[in-house]
Amino acid sequence: KKGCDLAVEAWSRIAAAEPDLDLVIAGPDEGGLRPGLEKRAQALGLNHRLHWTGMIEGEVKWGAFRAAEAFVLPSHQENFGVAVVEALACRLPVLISEKINIAPDILQDRAGLVDEDTAEGTYRSMLRWLGMGQEERRRMAENGARAFVNRYGMGRTAQALNDLFRSVNADE
């Protein structure tokens, strides 16, 4: 569902030209995909640049977000995308598929890149990201932080709940 296979395939096409770029896959492997993806990375000679963390939480998770250059989630389906919003909170631009329901927000806020949930779409996002200058990347990070506060931050959530309660009370 998360599109890890798409990320590995896309990254394998970029890795030779980007020797300092590694791919980190975080989260549980509930579907048992890791062995096959490791085998694919090994066949491509990239296993030493593919890192599996398993589930990370707390300060380690936030540190991983802050150490990354971008957050890639080429998911085939996400109702919301909590990890995407967490990345935005850390000023981390997101490279996501159009199958994540908040993709239109990401595009509207210029907080990341959105493409198809295919290896080619993921590759295009990665390539576009790598082709950006530092200033453009910085602006995207700022846009993401602003999007987090305006759309998903606690103040926005409190206002939405307040509006909901008022509408319910008005109907009574």
Short mmCIF file of C-alpha atoms in Angstrom, two decimals, residues 22-170:
data_model
loop_
_atom_site.label_atom_id
_atom_site.label_comp_id
_atom_site.label_asym_id
_atom_site.label_seq_id
_atom_site.Cartn_x
_atom_site.Cartn_y
_atom_site.Cartn_z
CA ASP A 22 20.68 6.94 0.41
CA LEU A 23 17.14 5.65 0.73
CA VAL A 24 15.72 5.00 4.19
CA ILE A 25 12.55 2.95 4.54
CA ALA A 26 10.93 3.37 7.93
CA GLY A 27 7.96 1.57 9.38
CA PRO A 28 6.84 -1.97 10.01
CA ASP A 29 7.05 -4.59 7.26
CA GLU A 30 3.61 -6.07 7.84
CA GLY A 31 3.36 -7.35 4.27
CA GLY A 32 6.75 -9.08 4.25
CA LEU A 33 8.08 -6.99 1.34
CA ARG A 34 11.54 -6.34 2.76
CA PRO A 35 13.29 -9.53 1.54
CA GLY A 36 12.19 -8.97 -2.06
CA LEU A 37 13.11 -5.29 -2.01
CA GLU A 38 16.50 -6.07 -0.46
CA LYS A 39 17.09 -8.67 -3.17
CA ARG A 40 16.19 -6.10 -5.86
CA ALA A 41 18.53 -3.50 -4.32
CA GLN A 42 21.30 -6.10 -4.08
CA ALA A 43 20.85 -7.04 -7.75
CA LEU A 44 21.26 -3.36 -8.59
CA GLY A 45 24.36 -3.10 -6.40
CA LEU A 46 22.64 -0.65 -4.06
CA ASN A 47 21.94 -2.70 -0.95
CA HIS A 48 24.58 -0.76 1.04
CA ARG A 49 22.63 2.45 0.34
CA LEU A 50 19.20 1.14 1.29
CA HIS A 51 18.47 1.33 5.02
CA TRP A 52 15.62 -0.33 6.89
CA THR A 53 14.77 1.13 10.28
CA GLY A 54 11.60 -0.74 11.10
CA MET A 55 9.13 1.21 13.20
CA ILE A 56 10.67 4.33 14.71
CA GLU A 57 8.96 6.47 17.30
CA GLY A 58 9.47 9.45 19.57
CA GLU A 59 12.63 11.50 19.34
CA VAL A 60 14.24 9.04 16.91
CA LYS A 61 11.37 9.55 14.45
CA TRP A 62 11.53 13.34 14.74
CA GLY A 63 15.30 13.22 14.36
CA ALA A 64 14.95 11.12 11.21
CA PHE A 65 12.51 13.63 9.74
CA ARG A 66 14.84 16.51 10.54
CA ALA A 67 17.86 14.73 9.06
CA ALA A 68 16.15 13.90 5.77
CA GLU A 69 16.17 16.00 2.62
CA ALA A 70 12.68 14.97 1.54
CA PHE A 71 9.92 12.58 2.56
CA VAL A 72 8.80 10.18 -0.17
CA LEU A 73 5.47 8.35 0.04
CA PRO A 74 4.30 6.95 -3.32
CA SER A 75 1.34 5.29 -1.62
CA HIS A 76 -1.42 3.57 -3.56
CA GLN A 77 -4.03 4.85 -1.09
CA GLU A 78 -4.05 7.03 2.03
CA ASN A 79 -7.18 8.44 3.61
CA PHE A 80 -5.19 11.27 5.14
CA GLY A 81 -1.43 10.71 5.36
CA VAL A 82 -0.40 11.33 8.96
CA ALA A 83 3.30 10.81 8.19
CA VAL A 84 3.03 13.39 5.40
CA VAL A 85 1.69 15.96 7.87
CA GLU A 86 4.40 15.02 10.38
CA ALA A 87 7.00 15.65 7.70
CA LEU A 88 5.49 19.06 6.95
CA ALA A 89 5.65 19.90 10.66
CA CYS A 90 9.41 19.27 10.46
CA ARG A 91 9.81 21.60 7.46
CA LEU A 92 10.39 18.58 5.23
CA PRO A 93 9.11 18.79 1.66
CA VAL A 94 7.05 15.79 0.62
CA LEU A 95 7.14 13.79 -2.61
CA ILE A 96 3.86 11.90 -2.70
CA SER A 97 1.44 10.16 -5.01
CA GLU A 98 -1.88 11.60 -6.10
CA LYS A 99 -3.56 8.74 -4.21
CA ILE A 100 -2.98 10.44 -0.87
CA ASN A 101 -6.13 12.39 -0.08
CA ILE A 102 -4.29 15.55 0.99
CA ALA A 103 -2.36 15.70 -2.31
CA PRO A 104 -4.47 18.65 -3.57
CA ASP A 105 -3.53 20.59 -0.40
CA ILE A 106 0.15 19.84 -0.97
CA LEU A 107 -0.07 21.12 -4.55
CA GLN A 108 -2.09 24.19 -3.63
CA ASP A 109 0.32 25.13 -0.84
CA ARG A 110 3.42 24.29 -2.92
CA ALA A 111 4.61 22.16 -0.01
CA GLY A 112 5.86 19.25 -2.11
CA LEU A 113 5.59 17.36 -5.36
CA VAL A 114 2.73 15.11 -6.41
CA ASP A 115 2.76 12.55 -9.22
CA GLU A 116 1.30 9.16 -10.15
CA ASP A 117 1.56 6.15 -7.86
CA THR A 118 3.90 4.38 -10.26
CA ALA A 119 7.65 3.85 -10.36
CA GLU A 120 7.80 6.38 -13.21
CA GLY A 121 5.77 8.95 -11.26
CA THR A 122 7.96 8.47 -8.19
CA TYR A 123 11.07 8.79 -10.36
CA ARG A 124 9.77 12.05 -11.86
CA SER A 125 9.16 13.49 -8.40
CA MET A 126 12.63 12.49 -7.21
CA LEU A 127 14.23 13.87 -10.37
CA ARG A 128 12.33 17.17 -10.06
CA TRP A 129 13.36 17.43 -6.41
CA LEU A 130 17.02 16.80 -7.21
CA GLY A 131 16.87 19.37 -10.02
CA MET A 132 15.67 22.14 -7.71
CA GLY A 133 18.02 24.78 -6.45
CA GLN A 134 18.57 25.39 -2.75
CA GLU A 135 16.34 28.47 -2.74
CA GLU A 136 13.44 26.60 -4.32
CA ARG A 137 13.86 23.76 -1.82
CA ARG A 138 13.95 26.26 1.05
CA ARG A 139 10.73 27.90 -0.14
CA MET A 140 9.05 24.52 -0.42
CA ALA A 141 10.11 23.69 3.16
CA GLU A 142 8.70 27.02 4.38
CA ASN A 143 5.48 26.42 2.45
CA GLY A 144 5.17 23.01 4.08
CA ALA A 145 5.64 24.42 7.58
CA ARG A 146 3.03 27.10 6.84
CA ALA A 147 0.64 24.47 5.42
CA PHE A 148 1.04 22.43 8.59
CA VAL A 149 0.12 25.35 10.82
CA ASN A 150 -2.72 26.63 8.62
CA ARG A 151 -4.32 23.30 7.74
CA TYR A 152 -3.33 20.73 10.34
CA GLY A 153 -1.95 22.52 13.41
CA MET A 154 -3.68 22.50 16.77
CA GLY A 155 -5.11 26.00 16.30
CA ARG A 156 -6.79 24.97 13.05
CA THR A 157 -8.10 21.77 14.62
CA ALA A 158 -9.53 23.66 17.60
CA GLN A 159 -11.24 26.14 15.26
CA ALA A 160 -12.74 23.32 13.17
CA LEU A 161 -14.10 21.63 16.31
CA ASN A 162 -15.50 24.94 17.56
CA ASP A 163 -17.20 25.53 14.20
CA LEU A 164 -18.64 22.02 14.29
CA PHE A 165 -20.08 22.49 17.79
CA ARG A 166 -21.58 25.84 16.81
CA SER A 167 -23.25 24.32 13.74
CA VAL A 168 -24.69 21.49 15.84
CA ASN A 169 -25.99 23.95 18.44
CA ALA A 170 -27.50 26.15 15.71
#
